[in-house]
Amino acid sequence: MMRESGFLEVGNLKKTVKKTSRCFWGSWGRRNQIIYQVTWKHMKMNPKRTWTTFLGIFFMILLMTCVFVGRRTAVGYLQEVGSQRKGKWHISMYDVSGKELQEVKSLAYVKEMACSADFGYGDFEASKDSTQPYLYVKAYEPPCFDWMSLKLKEGRFPKNEKEVVISQSALDDGASIAMGDSIKMRYFNRSITGTQEGVTTTFPFQNLSVHFGETLDLPWSFPFYEENESFRIDREYTGEEIELTVVGIVETPWFEQKDAAGYTAFTRYEDGISSTFNISLTLDMEKAPGNLYEEFLKIAGNHEMEFNNYVLAFTGDSSDSSMNLIIQMMSAFFTLVIMAAAIILIYNVFNISFEERSRYLGMLCSVGATGKQKRSSVYFEAIVLFFPALPLGFFGGCCVVFLGMSLFQPFIYTIMSISEAVLGKVPVSIEFSYEDIAFIAIISALTVALSAILPAKKISRIGPMECIRGNIEKADLKKQARPKAMQRLQAERLLAQNSLKYQKRKARGMKRASCVFMVILIITVSGTQMITKLVSYRILDRGALSTSDEDWDSKGRVMIRGEKNNFSTNISIRDNGNGIAPEDLGHIFERFYKGKNSSEDSIGIGLPLSKQLIMLQNGTIHAMSELNIGTEFYIKMYSDIII
Amino acid sequence: MEILRCENLSKVYGEGDTCTNALKNISFSVEKGEFVSIVGPSGSGKSTLLHILGGVDKPTKGKVYINGTEIHSLKEDKLAIFRRRQIGLIYQFYNLLPMLNVDENIGLPHLLDGRKLDMDRLNMIVRSMGLEERRSHLPSQLSGGQQQRVSIARALYNRPAILLADEPTGNLDRNTGAEIVSLLKESNRTQKQTLILITHDENIALQADRMLCIEDGEITRDERIRVLGGGEFEKNS
Ligand SMILES: Nc1ncnc2c1ncn2[C@@H]1O[C@H](COP(=O)(O)OP(=O)(O)OP(=O)(O)O)[C@@H](O)[C@H]1O
Ligand SMILES: [Mg+2]
């Protein structure tokens, strides 16, 4: 029986050997096959160490994934949230002509473009709200519906300029209109004229004042006013009467304003409908130049133009955004930290096992293993552990990012001042590109290779004599202090010392490894805080803050005043410092701009960053200054309510 | 025909006060097919000499030629390949890989060379070593004598030109020891394999063609016991 089982084993061995000989890596692989076998068995015999190494590689990949996938997911998420606010377009230009359209079209980095036009007001007889007696009709090319985040409630989007979809808000207010109804209307624009002598009427929320005798065009969001003494509102018809058919109802658009004079309606924009129109476009951010803003300002000339900063701030490499610079620097920094930490960790783990390894490798060497074969043992171990760790670490990293984003979500409410109702609609979705995966794989493979090379080099120096006489152990034993209680039996004592030494070394290695991870965590957490602090320090060290007029004459005073109304919060910050030279005043919000009067340590990032942050929260900031008297900043935060 | 020659071999372990002169200026040569036994008291430098002859240890001074190749001037990898093809070393402390079973341990030098195992040869050797029932056992599951036999089988498998054995019978009972030695002798005779064997057993030492006595790192006696190919010399001390 025994004999038979013996033969069976030989049969198995024969099989493996045969398989081996057909290996795709040829004779070199066959030569190493036995090394791999031995290494694999060695790994199985030392499960704890193998798992430690595996976890080291796993966590390294996990952290890398957190950096890259986390970055893309966060940016994608913020972009999505941002687009919920204003839509997915990047830049809009208003009242452009065909010539300018061609000019924009020829830009290489414009990805998509769509035209739209404002047709103007029309009487809406079905309205039940006396302050909203009109429809304001916009004409869109198909992409605009998506870009402006319009969602159909029923019906379909218009296919020609005779079809319209109407905002749900009209129905909410009780308007008697339904799909299939037709509306007769004649488009008009509105203007305002001051009619009372000596009186200037101011509309603070529309940023508009009208003097006596003056006539101004009204923006589309201007409210409806009854006839009165101070001013008169006139219509100017732009075309003949037409008949529109209602083909759908859309959810109330985010940009519709409750106090505007009319409900919003949309028809289809077709070429040549009007001589001036608006264009919205999305950019290919990879190709977009750094001076994007200036370039567009040049084309637009004196036309009105809008940058969708909610989306642009988080897109690609638009170098205009300080946010992006910070994001990029942070991910580069974290990658380096993680790589360094992982190298220390994995190198240590490979090194801990040096003694055990040198035993079997010395034995292999004594029966004729070459240096290359010894090294390939370490590489084999690294590769065998790396390949399962890669997908697992990646998956784990994605899980961490998802969890982190879900936890982070509430803070976005405050950062972007977006209502929870909108945020709830944007689910966190993990985003990554194939380049990200490739990058993570390459970087982590490099890290593992780097941390395996040194131990491998060291190991290939192990000669056969190291194990023939068991020298490695002998040398180490001498250094070990002897625990007294264990001196009874010689053999027992030796065994105990051996395992004690092993335990100690292992504990040391583990301690080192956990230290490394603590460092990573601390750096990651404090990194974000650091940046926040940096910004606030720059604000604080400008001088003592004050909220009253006292001591205004002594230098280094700052006064803050605030007022709040239903539509905005206005803050002014005034100092009595050196002031800003008039030629600098126009540039202070540009990144890295240093004016004449700026202090030595100024790097020119505080104000641009402030502006970015204020703009992200739908606010404006501008400055007035007089040399040697002081500077005053005006910040206006609109409390626009969406939904 | 000369197969092995060493010139002025010295080996110094350690430095300064604690240094040991394990070998002192040793020179001799061995003919192809010769059976040489090496005897000497413990610590006299026998194992050291054997390791240097086998290329696993480096001499402090001196040269070793095997088949005309100065082995210690070879690069490390070349030497490793040379060793696994030309030299069979039987170690005093076996040197078996704990994670490989008997069969795998025996075939190891061959497998390291990237060659297929010859199953007939393996079966024959395993049978002649009396290890048939232990083929799939790990070294930790074997007795000292069985481990010794595995390491002998490993050295024999490759049909090396030179077989260097460091006390191959040290852990075996008298009968098994005698059997093993006759096996080595058989291999030595039929394959014209050169055999250099360290032993403390005078009976075994006297079965050789030639006996070297080493004391304190020096060759004190070099006796020819038999003429190569049979016939017996009278001892002349
Ligand atoms: N790595 C080493 N470091 C220092 N001294 C060594 C080392 N290896 C051997 N020696 C010393 O060299 C001398 C010769 O050792 P060697 O092992 O060759 O003796 P041996 O003749 O084989 O003894 P035994 O019959 O007991 O096996 C001894 O004195 C030994 O202490
Ligand atoms: Mg010895």
XYZ file of C-alpha atoms in Angstrom, chain A:
643
model
C 0.000 0.000 0.000
C 2.655 2.450 1.069
C 4.610 1.670 -1.986
C 1.617 2.442 -4.151
C 0.984 5.791 -2.502
C 4.613 6.551 -3.035
C 4.260 5.897 -6.720
C 1.198 8.089 -6.797
C 3.260 10.931 -5.463
C 5.874 10.362 -8.084
C 3.112 10.450 -10.666
C 2.032 13.844 -9.361
C 5.528 15.138 -9.408
C 5.909 13.884 -12.934
C 2.797 15.813 -13.883
C 4.030 19.056 -12.378
C 7.354 18.620 -14.027
C 5.674 18.013 -17.369
C 3.460 21.049 -16.944
C 6.500 23.013 -15.999
C 8.366 22.046 -19.086
C 5.583 23.438 -21.227
C 5.726 26.748 -19.389
C 5.401 29.742 -21.671
C 8.526 31.327 -20.250
C 10.594 28.457 -21.518
C 13.641 27.015 -19.852
C 14.316 30.083 -17.749
C 10.878 29.694 -16.211
C 11.415 25.994 -15.762
C 14.648 26.705 -13.988
C 12.809 28.996 -11.597
C 9.731 26.823 -11.249
C 11.257 24.893 -8.380
C 12.224 28.164 -6.707
C 8.631 29.359 -6.990
C 7.429 26.075 -5.567
C 9.786 26.328 -2.636
C 8.915 29.971 -2.030
C 5.204 29.252 -2.213
C 5.533 26.434 0.296
C 7.632 28.647 2.505
C 4.934 31.305 2.389
C 2.321 28.756 3.352
C 4.455 27.598 6.251
C 4.662 31.178 7.562
C 1.087 32.415 7.210
C 1.417 35.303 9.662
C 4.314 36.892 7.887
C 2.743 36.288 4.509
C -0.466 37.980 5.644
C 1.441 40.941 7.041
C 3.182 41.483 3.738
C -0.089 41.053 1.889
C -1.861 43.572 4.107
C 0.989 46.028 3.651
C 0.610 45.866 -0.118
C -3.179 45.874 0.174
C -3.288 49.029 2.286
C -0.824 50.764 0.044
C -3.037 50.123 -2.989
C -6.085 51.077 -0.955
C -4.585 54.433 -0.039
C -3.459 55.076 -3.622
C -6.985 54.323 -4.770
C -8.328 56.712 -2.150
C -6.160 59.478 -3.530
C -6.920 59.003 -7.209
C -10.444 57.628 -7.238
C -11.315 59.836 -4.276
C -10.121 62.887 -6.086
C -11.995 62.103 -9.256
C -15.121 61.063 -7.391
C -15.115 64.168 -5.233
C -14.511 66.433 -8.193
C -17.165 64.632 -10.229
C -19.574 64.840 -7.353
C -18.984 68.524 -6.725
C -19.313 69.146 -10.437
C -22.586 67.278 -10.498
C -23.800 69.211 -7.478
C -22.559 72.403 -9.089
C -24.405 71.626 -12.286
C -27.570 71.092 -10.291
C -27.315 74.750 -9.538
C -26.704 76.312 -12.865
C -26.515 73.511 -15.383
C -23.749 71.575 -17.085
C -22.528 74.243 -19.490
C -19.212 75.923 -18.924
C -19.550 79.275 -20.615
C -22.505 81.239 -21.927
C -22.319 84.275 -24.164
C -25.283 86.521 -24.671
C -26.509 88.438 -27.706
C -23.759 87.254 -29.990
C -23.816 87.530 -33.775
C -23.107 84.945 -36.443
C -19.537 86.155 -36.837
C -18.720 85.628 -33.206
C -20.388 82.240 -33.353
C -17.945 81.194 -36.093
C -15.054 82.497 -34.031
C -16.052 80.414 -31.031
C -16.737 77.392 -33.202
C -13.181 77.471 -34.511
C -11.656 77.128 -31.034
C -10.108 73.673 -30.739
C -11.083 73.146 -27.143
C -14.797 73.807 -27.505
C -16.381 70.407 -27.135
C -20.043 71.101 -27.689
C -21.955 74.188 -28.468
C -25.623 75.030 -28.613
C -27.534 78.175 -29.387
C -30.435 79.636 -27.612
C -32.376 82.874 -27.793
C -34.667 84.834 -25.550
C -37.846 85.519 -27.502
C -39.262 87.666 -24.743
C -42.565 88.042 -22.997
C -45.997 87.133 -24.238
C -49.367 87.528 -22.601
C -50.428 84.415 -20.766
C -54.158 84.591 -20.322
C -54.383 81.283 -18.505
C -52.377 82.648 -15.542
C -54.147 82.794 -12.223
C -51.491 84.921 -10.518
C -51.962 88.612 -11.170
C -48.242 89.375 -10.562
C -47.223 86.880 -13.241
C -49.401 87.661 -16.221
C -46.812 86.680 -18.854
C -44.900 83.786 -20.252
C -41.228 84.383 -20.837
C -40.265 82.284 -23.841
C -36.768 80.988 -24.425
C -35.705 79.031 -27.518
C -33.207 76.189 -27.022
C -31.254 73.878 -29.213
C -31.635 70.299 -27.942
C -28.401 70.045 -25.830
C -29.473 73.077 -23.826
C -32.374 71.222 -22.269
C -29.934 68.830 -20.692
C -27.292 71.415 -19.876
C -29.786 73.617 -18.132
C -30.958 70.575 -16.137
C -34.499 70.781 -17.421
C -36.569 67.748 -16.593
C -39.816 66.828 -18.309
C -42.780 66.153 -16.084
C -44.948 65.091 -18.972
C -45.033 65.280 -22.733
C -41.905 65.916 -24.765
C -39.532 68.709 -25.619
C -40.523 71.009 -28.519
C -39.523 70.027 -32.032
C -40.030 73.399 -33.684
C -40.603 77.013 -32.831
C -44.368 76.511 -32.778
C -44.220 74.120 -29.863
C -43.598 75.021 -26.228
C -43.098 73.370 -22.872
C -44.243 75.286 -19.838
C -42.837 75.474 -16.325
C -44.627 73.467 -13.691
C -44.773 76.603 -11.543
C -47.595 77.961 -13.736
C -49.696 74.888 -13.021
C -48.785 75.038 -9.344
C -50.244 78.540 -9.279
C -53.433 77.219 -10.792
C -53.026 78.264 -14.426
C -55.666 76.578 -16.569
C -53.396 75.126 -19.186
C -52.765 71.537 -20.249
C -50.919 69.614 -22.917
C -52.302 70.151 -26.374
C -53.671 73.624 -25.612
C -52.691 76.405 -27.907
C -51.606 79.880 -26.886
C -51.752 82.929 -29.113
C -49.104 85.491 -28.338
C -46.941 88.261 -29.658
C -43.473 88.555 -28.193
C -42.374 91.799 -26.597
C -39.559 93.280 -24.537
C -40.150 95.603 -21.624
C -38.606 98.926 -20.765
C -38.956 101.284 -17.845
C -39.167 105.077 -17.870
C -39.011 107.390 -14.878
C -42.113 109.550 -14.878
C -41.938 111.632 -11.713
C -39.815 114.704 -11.709
C -36.879 114.672 -9.311
C -37.494 111.112 -8.245
C -35.077 108.282 -8.772
C -36.592 104.893 -8.201
C -34.212 102.194 -7.076
C -34.809 98.456 -7.367
C -32.107 97.098 -5.066
C -32.494 93.451 -5.939
C -32.305 94.047 -9.654
C -29.390 96.411 -9.241
C -31.299 99.055 -11.148
C -32.218 102.709 -10.619
C -34.175 104.852 -12.985
C -34.098 108.657 -12.994
C -36.778 110.910 -14.246
C -37.041 110.846 -18.008
C -34.658 107.960 -18.372
C -35.656 104.789 -20.248
C -33.998 101.472 -19.548
C -34.447 97.978 -20.954
C -35.641 95.581 -18.321
C -34.037 92.254 -17.564
C -36.244 89.238 -18.014
C -36.458 88.608 -14.302
C -37.883 92.030 -13.556
C -41.096 91.829 -11.516
C -44.497 92.948 -12.627
C -45.569 96.354 -11.324
C -49.005 97.939 -11.394
C -49.274 101.381 -12.902
C -47.909 104.082 -10.595
C -46.637 107.639 -10.499
C -42.907 107.122 -10.319
C -42.304 105.042 -13.401
C -43.928 103.524 -16.432
C -43.300 100.136 -18.007
C -43.662 99.892 -21.783
C -43.771 97.016 -24.242
C -41.936 96.844 -27.493
C -43.260 94.107 -29.791
C -40.686 92.178 -31.710
C -42.807 90.247 -34.156
C -46.222 89.239 -35.418
C -48.698 87.213 -33.426
C -48.047 83.484 -33.494
C -49.778 80.401 -32.192
C -47.914 78.028 -29.897
C -48.921 74.488 -28.966
C -48.146 73.158 -25.502
C -46.371 69.820 -25.933
C -45.045 69.296 -22.409
C -44.605 70.457 -18.851
C -41.154 70.782 -17.285
C -40.252 70.867 -13.645
C -39.775 74.425 -12.484
C -36.311 75.440 -13.788
C -33.710 76.337 -11.244
C -33.237 79.748 -12.791
C -36.873 80.761 -12.754
C -37.375 83.571 -10.286
C -40.398 83.642 -8.158
C -40.811 87.415 -8.382
C -40.344 87.633 -12.144
C -43.228 88.917 -14.187
C -43.781 85.701 -16.067
C -43.530 81.936 -16.016
C -40.830 80.354 -18.095
C -41.609 78.512 -21.312
C -39.300 76.905 -23.835
C -39.511 76.435 -27.552
C -37.076 74.984 -30.031
C -34.295 77.156 -31.405
C -33.770 76.814 -35.132
C -31.045 78.380 -37.223
C -31.765 81.838 -38.410
C -34.697 82.430 -36.120
C -33.098 85.562 -34.810
C -30.085 87.617 -35.722
C -28.647 87.725 -32.233
C -28.724 84.814 -29.862
C -26.989 83.248 -26.924
C -24.536 80.402 -27.078
C -23.724 77.942 -24.370
C -20.779 75.653 -24.641
C -18.866 72.954 -22.901
C -15.096 72.810 -23.118
C -12.621 70.032 -23.497
C -10.760 70.805 -20.306
C -7.681 68.792 -21.246
C -7.071 71.100 -24.181
C -8.263 74.343 -22.669
C -5.533 76.962 -22.322
C -4.579 78.571 -19.041
C -5.744 81.994 -20.067
C -9.195 80.728 -20.944
C -10.965 83.614 -19.290
C -9.038 86.323 -21.089
C -9.396 84.556 -24.401
C -13.153 84.462 -24.086
C -13.365 87.994 -22.806
C -11.553 89.040 -25.977
C -14.014 87.251 -28.252
C -17.023 88.415 -26.316
C -15.973 92.040 -26.473
C -18.650 94.013 -24.748
C -21.248 91.253 -24.879
C -22.411 89.806 -21.646
C -20.792 86.525 -20.790
C -21.073 84.105 -17.936
C -18.716 81.461 -16.637
C -20.344 78.622 -14.827
C -17.957 78.625 -11.930
C -19.847 75.951 -10.063
C -18.788 73.537 -12.761
C -15.575 75.152 -13.973
C -14.019 75.315 -10.545
C -13.993 71.551 -10.340
C -13.206 70.682 -13.915
C -9.958 69.371 -15.253
C -6.929 71.590 -15.401
C -8.541 74.936 -15.860
C -5.549 76.614 -14.315
C -7.590 79.584 -13.334
C -8.941 77.857 -10.308
C -6.909 77.831 -7.140
C -9.003 74.904 -6.020
C -7.595 72.750 -8.780
C -4.057 73.677 -7.949
C -4.656 72.705 -4.361
C -6.318 69.452 -5.329
C -3.451 68.574 -7.659
C -0.731 69.475 -5.215
C -2.440 67.544 -2.485
C -2.785 64.382 -4.507
C 0.837 64.537 -5.634
C 1.883 65.063 -2.044
C -0.216 62.194 -0.708
C 0.998 59.848 -3.416
C 4.572 60.538 -2.436
C 3.847 60.097 1.257
C 1.999 56.861 0.635
C 4.749 55.550 -1.606
C 7.431 56.362 0.934
C 5.411 54.828 3.733
C 4.642 51.728 1.719
C 8.273 51.255 0.787
C 9.315 51.501 4.428
C 6.572 49.108 5.447
C 7.020 46.467 2.779
C 10.787 46.686 2.925
C 10.566 46.055 6.649
C 8.273 43.115 6.237
C 10.546 41.575 3.650
C 13.437 42.204 5.974
C 11.828 40.719 9.071
C 11.746 37.410 7.345
C 15.352 37.703 6.347
C 16.534 35.037 8.762
C 13.974 32.394 7.877
C 14.485 33.167 4.278
C 18.243 32.978 4.417
C 17.900 29.466 5.865
C 16.062 27.974 2.965
C 17.783 30.144 0.414
C 21.156 29.135 1.847
C 20.130 25.530 1.533
C 19.012 26.080 -2.032
C 22.325 27.748 -2.608
C 24.245 24.830 -1.128
C 22.665 22.535 -3.699
C 23.448 24.917 -6.533
C 20.912 27.757 -6.758
C 22.316 30.826 -8.515
C 22.028 34.405 -7.269
C 19.399 35.105 -9.895
C 17.340 32.199 -8.636
C 17.598 33.446 -5.075
C 16.462 36.905 -6.079
C 13.611 35.524 -8.099
C 12.326 33.967 -4.907
C 11.742 37.419 -3.394
C 10.278 38.770 -6.616
C 7.989 35.797 -6.866
C 6.672 36.450 -3.385
C 6.149 40.127 -4.165
C 4.301 39.328 -7.392
C 2.161 36.576 -5.905
C 1.038 38.939 -3.166
C 0.694 41.954 -5.424
C -1.729 40.499 -7.943
C -4.549 39.580 -5.593
C -3.880 42.725 -3.532
C -4.352 44.956 -6.578
C -8.058 44.324 -7.244
C -8.841 43.891 -3.566
C -7.028 47.075 -2.598
C -8.708 48.922 -5.429
C -12.115 47.680 -4.397
C -11.385 48.473 -0.752
C -10.246 51.960 -1.727
C -13.458 52.522 -3.681
C -15.457 51.428 -0.627
C -13.529 53.849 1.575
C -14.071 56.670 -0.915
C -17.787 55.899 -1.089
C -18.048 55.866 2.682
C -15.987 59.009 3.006
C -18.069 60.830 0.419
C -21.272 59.783 2.118
C -19.945 61.117 5.406
C -18.652 64.246 3.744
C -21.971 65.000 2.036
C -23.502 67.066 4.872
C -20.542 69.448 4.794
C -21.132 70.171 1.146
C -24.430 71.763 2.138
C -22.531 74.372 4.055
C -19.618 74.749 1.703
C -21.706 75.275 -1.382
C -24.804 76.587 0.367
C -27.021 74.249 -1.531
C -30.234 73.017 -0.055
C -30.419 69.437 1.073
C -33.315 68.807 -1.243
C -31.012 69.209 -4.235
C -28.137 67.309 -2.722
C -30.347 64.399 -1.900
C -30.932 64.051 -5.605
C -27.253 63.632 -6.403
C -26.184 60.156 -5.408
C -22.521 59.531 -4.698
C -21.110 57.521 -7.551
C -17.565 56.237 -7.677
C -15.774 57.668 -10.668
C -12.486 56.564 -12.165
C -10.894 56.319 -15.556
C -8.777 53.573 -17.070
C -5.804 55.870 -16.773
C -6.415 56.067 -13.048
C -6.407 52.287 -12.747
C -3.302 52.012 -14.879
C -1.631 54.729 -12.849
C -2.501 53.101 -9.538
C -1.299 49.734 -10.829
C 1.983 51.144 -12.109
C 2.718 53.272 -9.059
C 1.963 50.476 -6.621
C 3.870 47.916 -8.693
C 6.798 50.316 -8.632
C 6.500 50.679 -4.890
C 6.447 46.929 -4.351
C 9.369 46.476 -6.733
C 11.379 49.172 -4.977
C 10.749 47.671 -1.580
C 11.601 44.159 -2.788
C 14.795 45.026 -4.641
C 16.915 45.807 -1.600
C 16.034 42.663 0.355
C 16.493 40.668 -2.839
C 19.949 42.127 -3.319
C 20.815 41.342 0.259
C 19.467 37.844 -0.091
C 21.424 37.041 -3.191
C 24.554 37.679 -1.140
C 23.706 34.800 1.165
C 26.204 32.082 0.438
C 25.805 28.366 1.023
C 27.957 28.484 4.125
C 25.423 30.639 5.958
C 23.220 27.663 6.502
C 25.533 24.680 6.317
C 26.687 25.370 9.811
C 23.649 27.416 10.853
C 25.829 30.486 11.257
C 23.096 33.070 11.061
C 21.395 31.812 14.158
C 24.622 31.323 16.051
C 25.698 34.882 15.447
C 22.392 36.252 16.655
C 22.156 34.046 19.681
C 25.259 35.531 21.218
C 23.682 38.938 21.418
C 20.576 37.679 23.153
C 20.238 38.132 26.907
C 19.279 34.927 28.665
C 16.102 34.819 30.666
C 17.078 33.100 33.936
C 13.972 31.060 34.451
C 14.677 29.205 31.268
C 18.082 27.818 32.021
C 16.956 24.461 33.307
C 17.132 22.499 30.115
C 19.624 23.261 27.438
C 17.447 22.411 24.456
C 14.390 23.989 25.927
C 16.290 27.152 26.630
C 17.571 27.376 23.113
C 14.104 26.912 21.703
C 12.647 29.513 24.004
C 15.342 31.997 23.129
C 14.794 31.393 19.509
C 11.096 32.068 19.629
C 11.536 35.019 21.977
C 13.961 36.621 19.596
C 11.613 35.987 16.734
C 8.652 37.450 18.610
C 10.638 40.533 19.526
C 11.745 41.191 16.016
C 8.245 40.675 14.747
C 6.816 43.050 17.333
C 9.389 45.644 16.331
C 8.443 45.282 12.683
C 4.755 45.571 13.423
C 5.311 48.622 15.606
C 7.239 50.279 12.837
C 4.533 49.437 10.328
C 1.731 50.822 12.476
C 3.741 53.975 13.146
C 3.995 54.514 9.434
C 0.260 54.224 9.008
C -0.379 56.607 11.871
C 1.851 59.116 10.154
C -0.056 58.780 6.906
C -3.363 59.266 8.645
C -2.199 62.289 10.582
C -0.725 63.899 7.510
C -3.846 63.246 5.470
C -6.125 64.722 8.086
C -3.941 67.672 8.987
C -3.194 68.443 5.348
C -6.707 69.690 4.731
C -6.806 71.588 7.984
C -3.473 73.156 7.194
C -4.823 74.705 4.039
C -7.872 76.071 5.816
C -5.653 77.547 8.488
C -3.285 79.011 5.948
C -6.132 80.965 4.444
C -7.460 82.179 7.770
C -4.016 83.192 9.010
C -3.505 85.285 5.954
C -6.721 87.089 6.772
C -5.974 87.457 10.461
C -2.427 88.734 10.393
C -3.436 91.797 8.467
C -4.420 93.521 11.684
C -6.649 93.404 14.674
C -10.301 92.939 13.861
C -12.713 95.524 15.051
C -16.436 95.999 14.700
C -16.716 99.557 15.920
C -15.495 102.975 14.904
C -13.357 103.414 18.018
C -9.676 104.031 17.571
C -10.106 104.352 13.898
C -7.209 106.781 13.775
C -4.597 104.357 14.964
C -3.212 102.231 12.158
C -3.913 98.560 11.584
C -7.664 98.709 12.194
C -10.235 96.687 10.378
C -13.920 97.424 10.459
C -16.566 94.979 9.462
C -20.141 95.951 8.805
C -22.943 93.734 7.741
C -26.560 93.951 6.726
C -28.993 91.324 5.682
C -32.158 91.497 3.647
C -34.333 88.854 2.063
C -32.221 88.494 -0.991
C -28.678 88.980 0.070
C -26.277 89.480 2.902
C -23.963 92.415 2.395
C -20.705 92.686 4.205
C -18.154 95.407 3.966
C -14.666 95.114 5.358
C -12.695 98.306 5.642
C -9.198 98.976 6.833
C -7.159 102.129 7.327
C -3.985 100.732 5.859
C -1.831 101.913 2.979
C -4.452 101.361 0.369
C -4.040 99.887 -3.060
C -2.672 101.813 -6.002
C -5.287 102.465 -8.718
C -3.275 100.553 -11.326
C -3.156 97.528 -9.029
C -6.776 97.624 -8.029
C -7.942 95.889 -11.195
C -5.566 92.961 -10.643
C -5.848 92.147 -6.970
C -8.088 89.149 -7.602
C -5.598 87.569 -9.999
C -3.615 84.716 -8.656
C 0.017 85.469 -7.675
C -0.379 89.126 -8.491
C 1.723 91.308 -6.233
C 0.938 94.961 -6.064
C 3.242 97.816 -5.134
C 2.000 98.161 -1.613
C 1.672 94.500 -0.797
C 3.540 93.162 2.179
C 6.715 91.117 1.873
C 5.207 87.805 2.821
C 2.217 88.081 0.554
C 2.079 85.374 -2.073
C -0.985 86.678 -3.802
C -3.325 83.798 -3.182
C -5.566 85.035 -0.371
C -7.763 87.364 -2.364
C -8.143 85.160 -5.455
C -9.036 82.268 -3.179
C -11.502 84.417 -1.273
C -13.085 85.460 -4.523
C -13.285 81.858 -5.664
C -14.928 80.808 -2.437
C -17.374 83.704 -2.497
C -18.262 83.032 -6.111
C -18.849 79.393 -5.310
C -21.419 80.476 -2.803
C -23.116 82.662 -5.346
C -21.653 85.913 -4.138
C -19.694 88.827 -5.470
C -16.745 90.719 -4.125
C -15.252 93.966 -5.234
C -12.921 96.525 -3.755
C -12.501 100.272 -3.528
C -9.324 101.844 -2.311
C -7.598 105.130 -1.835
C -3.873 105.342 -1.270
C -2.898 106.041 2.320
C -6.504 106.146 3.460
C -7.525 102.540 3.270
C -9.347 99.883 1.364
C -12.890 98.651 1.555
C -14.089 95.296 0.290
C -17.744 94.740 -0.462
C -19.063 91.221 -0.339
C -22.557 90.404 -1.418
C -23.877 86.920 -0.816
C -27.138 86.215 -2.611
C -29.429 84.015 -0.647
C -31.002 82.620 -3.762
C -33.428 79.922 -2.952
C -33.653 77.086 -5.334
C -36.637 74.780 -5.374
